[in-house]
Amino acid sequence: MDAERIYTYLLWFIFIVSGFSFVSSLFYTSPYGKFKKASDKFTIKSLPGWLIMEFPCLVVFAVTFFCGANKDALVPLVFLFIWQTHYVYRSIIFPL
């Protein structure tokens, strides 16, 4: 499968999921923090939630970068290093 087809499928997937999210938000609120009640159905502890939320930024950017054409150029590698350093701290070190 070529990259353009994968991009198109992922784009449609995001549009469909965002439509479901919009419609469901009309009927169900998502309380958090002090507004959360013990009876809420969908809860997750803060540490796993933070890791789940931030970890894709760390992995997806690196995978996307190394699939690109400029993966051997110095300046993009420097920016990749900066991004990865920031997100290693943000997604792994800070929550722990």
Short mmCIF file of N, CA, C and O in Angstrom, two decimals:
data_model
loop_
_atom_site.label_atom_id
_atom_site.label_comp_id
_atom_site.label_asym_id
_atom_site.label_seq_id
_atom_site.Cartn_x
_atom_site.Cartn_y
_atom_site.Cartn_z
N MET A 1 0.84 -1.18 0.00
CA MET A 1 0.00 0.00 0.00
C MET A 1 0.89 1.24 0.00
O MET A 1 1.85 1.32 0.75
N ASP A 2 0.57 2.20 -0.83
CA ASP A 2 1.39 3.41 -0.88
C ASP A 2 0.98 4.41 0.21
O ASP A 2 -0.07 4.29 0.83
N ALA A 3 1.86 5.37 0.44
CA ALA A 3 1.67 6.33 1.53
C ALA A 3 0.43 7.19 1.34
O ALA A 3 -0.26 7.52 2.31
N GLU A 4 0.11 7.53 0.11
CA GLU A 4 -1.07 8.38 -0.13
C GLU A 4 -2.35 7.65 0.25
O GLU A 4 -3.27 8.25 0.82
N ARG A 5 -2.42 6.38 -0.06
CA ARG A 5 -3.62 5.60 0.29
C ARG A 5 -3.74 5.44 1.81
O ARG A 5 -4.83 5.56 2.37
N ILE A 6 -2.63 5.18 2.49
CA ILE A 6 -2.65 5.08 3.95
C ILE A 6 -3.10 6.39 4.56
O ILE A 6 -3.94 6.42 5.47
N TYR A 7 -2.58 7.50 4.05
CA TYR A 7 -2.96 8.82 4.54
C TYR A 7 -4.46 9.05 4.36
O TYR A 7 -5.15 9.53 5.26
N THR A 8 -4.99 8.69 3.20
CA THR A 8 -6.41 8.86 2.94
C THR A 8 -7.25 8.03 3.90
O THR A 8 -8.24 8.53 4.45
N TYR A 9 -6.88 6.79 4.12
CA TYR A 9 -7.62 5.94 5.06
C TYR A 9 -7.57 6.49 6.48
O TYR A 9 -8.58 6.51 7.19
N LEU A 10 -6.40 6.94 6.91
CA LEU A 10 -6.28 7.51 8.25
C LEU A 10 -7.09 8.79 8.38
O LEU A 10 -7.71 9.04 9.42
N LEU A 11 -7.11 9.59 7.33
CA LEU A 11 -7.88 10.82 7.35
C LEU A 11 -9.37 10.53 7.48
O LEU A 11 -10.07 11.15 8.30
N TRP A 12 -9.87 9.57 6.73
CA TRP A 12 -11.29 9.18 6.84
C TRP A 12 -11.59 8.60 8.22
O TRP A 12 -12.65 8.85 8.80
N PHE A 13 -10.68 7.81 8.75
CA PHE A 13 -10.86 7.25 10.08
C PHE A 13 -11.00 8.35 11.12
O PHE A 13 -11.88 8.32 11.98
N ILE A 14 -10.14 9.37 11.04
CA ILE A 14 -10.20 10.48 11.99
C ILE A 14 -11.52 11.24 11.83
O ILE A 14 -12.14 11.63 12.82
N PHE A 15 -11.96 11.48 10.62
CA PHE A 15 -13.24 12.17 10.40
C PHE A 15 -14.40 11.38 10.99
O PHE A 15 -15.29 11.93 11.64
N ILE A 16 -14.40 10.08 10.80
CA ILE A 16 -15.50 9.25 11.31
C ILE A 16 -15.48 9.21 12.83
O ILE A 16 -16.52 9.38 13.49
N VAL A 17 -14.31 9.01 13.43
CA VAL A 17 -14.22 8.97 14.89
C VAL A 17 -14.59 10.33 15.50
O VAL A 17 -15.27 10.39 16.52
N SER A 18 -14.17 11.42 14.86
CA SER A 18 -14.53 12.73 15.39
C SER A 18 -16.03 12.97 15.29
O SER A 18 -16.61 13.61 16.16
N GLY A 19 -16.68 12.44 14.27
CA GLY A 19 -18.14 12.54 14.18
C GLY A 19 -18.81 11.79 15.32
O GLY A 19 -19.75 12.32 15.96
N PHE A 20 -18.37 10.57 15.59
CA PHE A 20 -18.91 9.81 16.72
C PHE A 20 -18.65 10.53 18.05
O PHE A 20 -19.51 10.57 18.92
N SER A 21 -17.46 11.10 18.19
CA SER A 21 -17.13 11.81 19.42
C SER A 21 -18.03 13.03 19.59
O SER A 21 -18.49 13.32 20.71
N PHE A 22 -18.28 13.76 18.52
CA PHE A 22 -19.13 14.94 18.61
C PHE A 22 -20.55 14.56 19.02
O PHE A 22 -21.13 15.16 19.92
N VAL A 23 -21.11 13.54 18.37
CA VAL A 23 -22.48 13.12 18.68
C VAL A 23 -22.55 12.59 20.11
O VAL A 23 -23.49 12.92 20.87
N SER A 24 -21.58 11.79 20.54
CA SER A 24 -21.63 11.24 21.89
C SER A 24 -21.45 12.33 22.94
O SER A 24 -21.99 12.22 24.05
N SER A 25 -20.72 13.39 22.63
CA SER A 25 -20.54 14.47 23.61
C SER A 25 -21.82 15.26 23.82
O SER A 25 -21.95 15.98 24.81
N LEU A 26 -22.78 15.13 22.93
CA LEU A 26 -24.08 15.78 23.13
C LEU A 26 -24.90 15.06 24.20
O LEU A 26 -25.78 15.66 24.82
N PHE A 27 -24.63 13.77 24.41
CA PHE A 27 -25.41 12.96 25.33
C PHE A 27 -24.66 12.57 26.60
O PHE A 27 -25.27 12.20 27.59
N TYR A 28 -23.34 12.63 26.58
CA TYR A 28 -22.55 12.20 27.73
C TYR A 28 -21.45 13.21 27.99
O TYR A 28 -20.72 13.60 27.06
N THR A 29 -21.34 13.66 29.22
CA THR A 29 -20.24 14.56 29.57
C THR A 29 -19.09 13.75 30.13
O THR A 29 -19.27 12.66 30.66
N SER A 30 -17.91 14.29 30.02
CA SER A 30 -16.71 13.60 30.52
C SER A 30 -16.11 14.40 31.66
O SER A 30 -15.22 15.23 31.45
N PRO A 31 -16.59 14.16 32.88
CA PRO A 31 -16.03 14.90 34.00
C PRO A 31 -14.61 14.43 34.31
O PRO A 31 -14.25 13.30 34.05
N TYR A 32 -13.83 15.33 34.85
CA TYR A 32 -12.45 15.00 35.21
C TYR A 32 -12.08 15.77 36.47
O TYR A 32 -12.75 16.71 36.86
N GLY A 33 -11.01 15.34 37.09
CA GLY A 33 -10.52 16.02 38.28
C GLY A 33 -11.53 16.02 39.40
O GLY A 33 -12.09 14.99 39.76
N LYS A 34 -11.77 17.20 39.96
CA LYS A 34 -12.69 17.30 41.10
C LYS A 34 -14.14 17.09 40.70
O LYS A 34 -14.99 16.90 41.56
N PHE A 35 -14.45 17.13 39.41
CA PHE A 35 -15.82 16.93 38.94
C PHE A 35 -16.15 15.46 38.72
O PHE A 35 -17.28 15.10 38.45
N LYS A 36 -15.15 14.59 38.81
CA LYS A 36 -15.34 13.16 38.61
C LYS A 36 -16.05 12.55 39.82
O LYS A 36 -15.75 12.88 40.96
N LYS A 37 -16.99 11.66 39.56
CA LYS A 37 -17.69 10.95 40.63
C LYS A 37 -17.26 9.49 40.64
O LYS A 37 -16.79 8.97 39.63
N ALA A 38 -17.45 8.85 41.75
CA ALA A 38 -17.08 7.44 41.86
C ALA A 38 -17.94 6.57 40.95
O ALA A 38 -17.53 5.47 40.57
N SER A 39 -19.12 7.04 40.59
CA SER A 39 -20.03 6.24 39.77
C SER A 39 -19.75 6.39 38.27
O SER A 39 -20.43 5.75 37.46
N ASP A 40 -18.79 7.22 37.88
CA ASP A 40 -18.48 7.38 36.45
C ASP A 40 -17.96 6.07 35.88
O ASP A 40 -17.14 5.39 36.49
N LYS A 41 -18.42 5.75 34.67
CA LYS A 41 -18.10 4.45 34.07
C LYS A 41 -16.68 4.38 33.52
O LYS A 41 -15.97 3.42 33.74
N PHE A 42 -16.28 5.38 32.76
CA PHE A 42 -15.01 5.32 32.05
C PHE A 42 -13.99 6.19 32.76
O PHE A 42 -13.90 7.38 32.52
N THR A 43 -13.21 5.58 33.64
CA THR A 43 -12.17 6.31 34.33
C THR A 43 -10.83 5.61 34.12
O THR A 43 -10.77 4.42 33.84
N ILE A 44 -9.78 6.38 34.24
CA ILE A 44 -8.44 5.84 34.14
C ILE A 44 -7.58 6.63 35.11
O ILE A 44 -7.77 7.83 35.29
N LYS A 45 -6.65 5.98 35.74
CA LYS A 45 -5.76 6.67 36.68
C LYS A 45 -4.86 7.65 35.93
O LYS A 45 -4.65 7.52 34.73
N SER A 46 -4.35 8.62 36.66
CA SER A 46 -3.63 9.71 36.01
C SER A 46 -2.34 9.27 35.32
O SER A 46 -2.05 9.71 34.21
N LEU A 47 -1.55 8.41 35.94
CA LEU A 47 -0.28 8.00 35.33
C LEU A 47 -0.47 7.23 34.02
O LEU A 47 0.10 7.62 32.99
N PRO A 48 -1.30 6.17 33.99
CA PRO A 48 -1.50 5.51 32.70
C PRO A 48 -2.17 6.42 31.67
O PRO A 48 -1.86 6.36 30.49
N GLY A 49 -3.07 7.27 32.14
CA GLY A 49 -3.73 8.21 31.22
C GLY A 49 -2.74 9.16 30.57
O GLY A 49 -2.81 9.42 29.37
N TRP A 50 -1.83 9.68 31.39
CA TRP A 50 -0.82 10.59 30.86
C TRP A 50 0.10 9.87 29.87
O TRP A 50 0.41 10.40 28.80
N LEU A 51 0.51 8.66 30.20
CA LEU A 51 1.39 7.91 29.30
C LEU A 51 0.68 7.58 27.98
O LEU A 51 1.27 7.70 26.91
N ILE A 52 -0.58 7.18 28.07
CA ILE A 52 -1.35 6.86 26.86
C ILE A 52 -1.53 8.10 26.00
O ILE A 52 -1.48 8.04 24.77
N MET A 53 -1.74 9.25 26.64
CA MET A 53 -1.97 10.48 25.91
C MET A 53 -0.71 10.99 25.22
O MET A 53 -0.76 11.46 24.08
N GLU A 54 0.44 10.92 25.88
CA GLU A 54 1.65 11.55 25.38
C GLU A 54 2.56 10.62 24.58
O GLU A 54 3.33 11.08 23.74
N PHE A 55 2.51 9.33 24.83
CA PHE A 55 3.45 8.40 24.20
C PHE A 55 3.34 8.36 22.67
O PHE A 55 4.36 8.26 21.99
N PRO A 56 2.14 8.45 22.09
CA PRO A 56 2.08 8.45 20.61
C PRO A 56 2.86 9.59 19.96
O PRO A 56 3.42 9.42 18.88
N CYS A 57 2.93 10.75 20.61
CA CYS A 57 3.71 11.86 20.05
C CYS A 57 5.17 11.48 19.93
O CYS A 57 5.85 11.87 18.98
N LEU A 58 5.64 10.73 20.87
CA LEU A 58 7.04 10.30 20.88
C LEU A 58 7.30 9.29 19.76
O LEU A 58 8.28 9.41 19.02
N VAL A 59 6.43 8.33 19.61
CA VAL A 59 6.65 7.23 18.67
C VAL A 59 6.28 7.61 17.24
O VAL A 59 7.06 7.38 16.30
N VAL A 60 5.11 8.20 17.06
CA VAL A 60 4.61 8.48 15.70
C VAL A 60 5.51 9.48 14.98
O VAL A 60 5.77 9.32 13.78
N PHE A 61 5.97 10.50 15.69
CA PHE A 61 6.85 11.47 15.04
C PHE A 61 8.14 10.82 14.56
O PHE A 61 8.59 11.09 13.44
N ALA A 62 8.73 9.96 15.37
CA ALA A 62 9.98 9.30 14.97
C ALA A 62 9.76 8.38 13.78
O ALA A 62 10.55 8.37 12.83
N VAL A 63 8.69 7.61 13.81
CA VAL A 63 8.39 6.71 12.69
C VAL A 63 8.14 7.51 11.42
O VAL A 63 8.67 7.19 10.35
N THR A 64 7.35 8.56 11.53
CA THR A 64 7.06 9.40 10.37
C THR A 64 8.32 10.06 9.84
O THR A 64 8.53 10.14 8.62
N PHE A 65 9.17 10.52 10.75
CA PHE A 65 10.41 11.17 10.33
C PHE A 65 11.29 10.21 9.54
O PHE A 65 11.80 10.56 8.47
N PHE A 66 11.47 9.01 10.03
CA PHE A 66 12.38 8.07 9.37
C PHE A 66 11.78 7.46 8.10
O PHE A 66 12.50 6.83 7.33
N CYS A 67 10.50 7.67 7.86
CA CYS A 67 9.90 7.26 6.60
C CYS A 67 10.03 8.35 5.54
O CYS A 67 9.75 8.12 4.37
N GLY A 68 10.44 9.54 5.96
CA GLY A 68 10.52 10.68 5.05
C GLY A 68 11.80 10.73 4.24
O GLY A 68 12.73 9.93 4.42
N ALA A 69 11.85 11.73 3.38
CA ALA A 69 12.99 11.86 2.47
C ALA A 69 14.20 12.52 3.10
O ALA A 69 15.33 12.29 2.66
N ASN A 70 14.01 13.35 4.11
CA ASN A 70 15.12 14.11 4.69
C ASN A 70 15.70 13.47 5.94
O ASN A 70 16.27 14.16 6.78
N LYS A 71 15.59 12.17 6.06
CA LYS A 71 16.03 11.50 7.29
C LYS A 71 17.55 11.51 7.48
O LYS A 71 18.03 11.28 8.57
N ASP A 72 18.29 11.80 6.43
CA ASP A 72 19.75 11.81 6.54
C ASP A 72 20.34 13.21 6.64
O ASP A 72 21.54 13.35 6.87
N ALA A 73 19.52 14.24 6.51
CA ALA A 73 20.02 15.61 6.57
C ALA A 73 20.26 16.01 8.03
O ALA A 73 19.56 15.56 8.94
N LEU A 74 21.24 16.85 8.25
CA LEU A 74 21.64 17.20 9.61
C LEU A 74 20.61 18.05 10.35
O LEU A 74 20.28 17.77 11.50
N VAL A 75 20.11 19.10 9.71
CA VAL A 75 19.18 20.01 10.40
C VAL A 75 17.89 19.29 10.82
O VAL A 75 17.47 19.44 11.98
N PRO A 76 17.25 18.51 9.96
CA PRO A 76 16.08 17.77 10.44
C PRO A 76 16.41 16.80 11.57
O PRO A 76 15.59 16.61 12.48
N LEU A 77 17.58 16.20 11.56
CA LEU A 77 17.98 15.31 12.66
C LEU A 77 18.13 16.08 13.97
O LEU A 77 17.79 15.57 15.04
N VAL A 78 18.63 17.31 13.89
CA VAL A 78 18.75 18.14 15.10
C VAL A 78 17.36 18.44 15.65
O VAL A 78 17.11 18.34 16.86
N PHE A 79 16.42 18.80 14.77
CA PHE A 79 15.06 19.07 15.22
C PHE A 79 14.38 17.81 15.75
O PHE A 79 13.62 17.87 16.71
N LEU A 80 14.66 16.67 15.15
CA LEU A 80 14.15 15.40 15.68
C LEU A 80 14.70 15.16 17.09
O LEU A 80 13.95 14.77 17.98
N PHE A 81 15.97 15.41 17.28
CA PHE A 81 16.59 15.22 18.60
C PHE A 81 15.93 16.14 19.64
O PHE A 81 15.63 15.71 20.76
N ILE A 82 15.70 17.39 19.26
CA ILE A 82 15.05 18.33 20.18
C ILE A 82 13.65 17.85 20.53
O ILE A 82 13.25 17.85 21.70
N TRP A 83 12.89 17.46 19.52
CA TRP A 83 11.52 16.97 19.73
C TRP A 83 11.51 15.73 20.63
O TRP A 83 10.74 15.64 21.59
N GLN A 84 12.36 14.77 20.31
CA GLN A 84 12.40 13.54 21.07
C GLN A 84 12.85 13.78 22.52
O GLN A 84 12.31 13.17 23.44
N THR A 85 13.83 14.65 22.71
CA THR A 85 14.27 14.96 24.07
C THR A 85 13.13 15.56 24.87
O THR A 85 12.89 15.18 26.02
N HIS A 86 12.42 16.49 24.27
CA HIS A 86 11.29 17.12 24.95
C HIS A 86 10.21 16.09 25.29
O HIS A 86 9.72 16.06 26.42
N TYR A 87 9.86 15.23 24.34
CA TYR A 87 8.78 14.29 24.58
C TYR A 87 9.19 13.11 25.45
O TYR A 87 8.34 12.50 26.09
N VAL A 88 10.45 12.74 25.49
CA VAL A 88 10.89 11.73 26.46
C VAL A 88 10.69 12.27 27.87
O VAL A 88 10.18 11.58 28.75
N TYR A 89 11.06 13.53 28.06
CA TYR A 89 10.85 14.14 29.38
C TYR A 89 9.35 14.27 29.67
O TYR A 89 8.89 13.91 30.74
N ARG A 90 8.59 14.78 28.70
CA ARG A 90 7.18 15.07 28.92
C ARG A 90 6.33 13.80 29.08
O ARG A 90 5.41 13.77 29.87
N SER A 91 6.64 12.77 28.32
CA SER A 91 5.76 11.60 28.34
C SER A 91 6.23 10.48 29.26
O SER A 91 5.44 9.63 29.63
N ILE A 92 7.51 10.46 29.63
CA ILE A 92 8.00 9.36 30.46
C ILE A 92 8.57 9.86 31.80
O ILE A 92 8.14 9.43 32.86
N ILE A 93 9.54 10.77 31.75
CA ILE A 93 10.24 11.17 32.97
C ILE A 93 9.33 11.97 33.90
O ILE A 93 9.25 11.69 35.10
N PHE A 94 8.65 12.99 33.39
CA PHE A 94 7.81 13.85 34.23
C PHE A 94 6.71 13.09 34.95
O PHE A 94 6.53 13.25 36.15
N PRO A 95 5.94 12.20 34.29
CA PRO A 95 4.88 11.50 35.02
C PRO A 95 5.42 10.53 36.07
O PRO A 95 4.75 10.27 37.06
N LEU A 96 6.60 9.98 35.84
CA LEU A 96 7.15 9.03 36.82
C LEU A 96 7.77 9.76 37.99
O LEU A 96 7.84 9.27 39.08
#
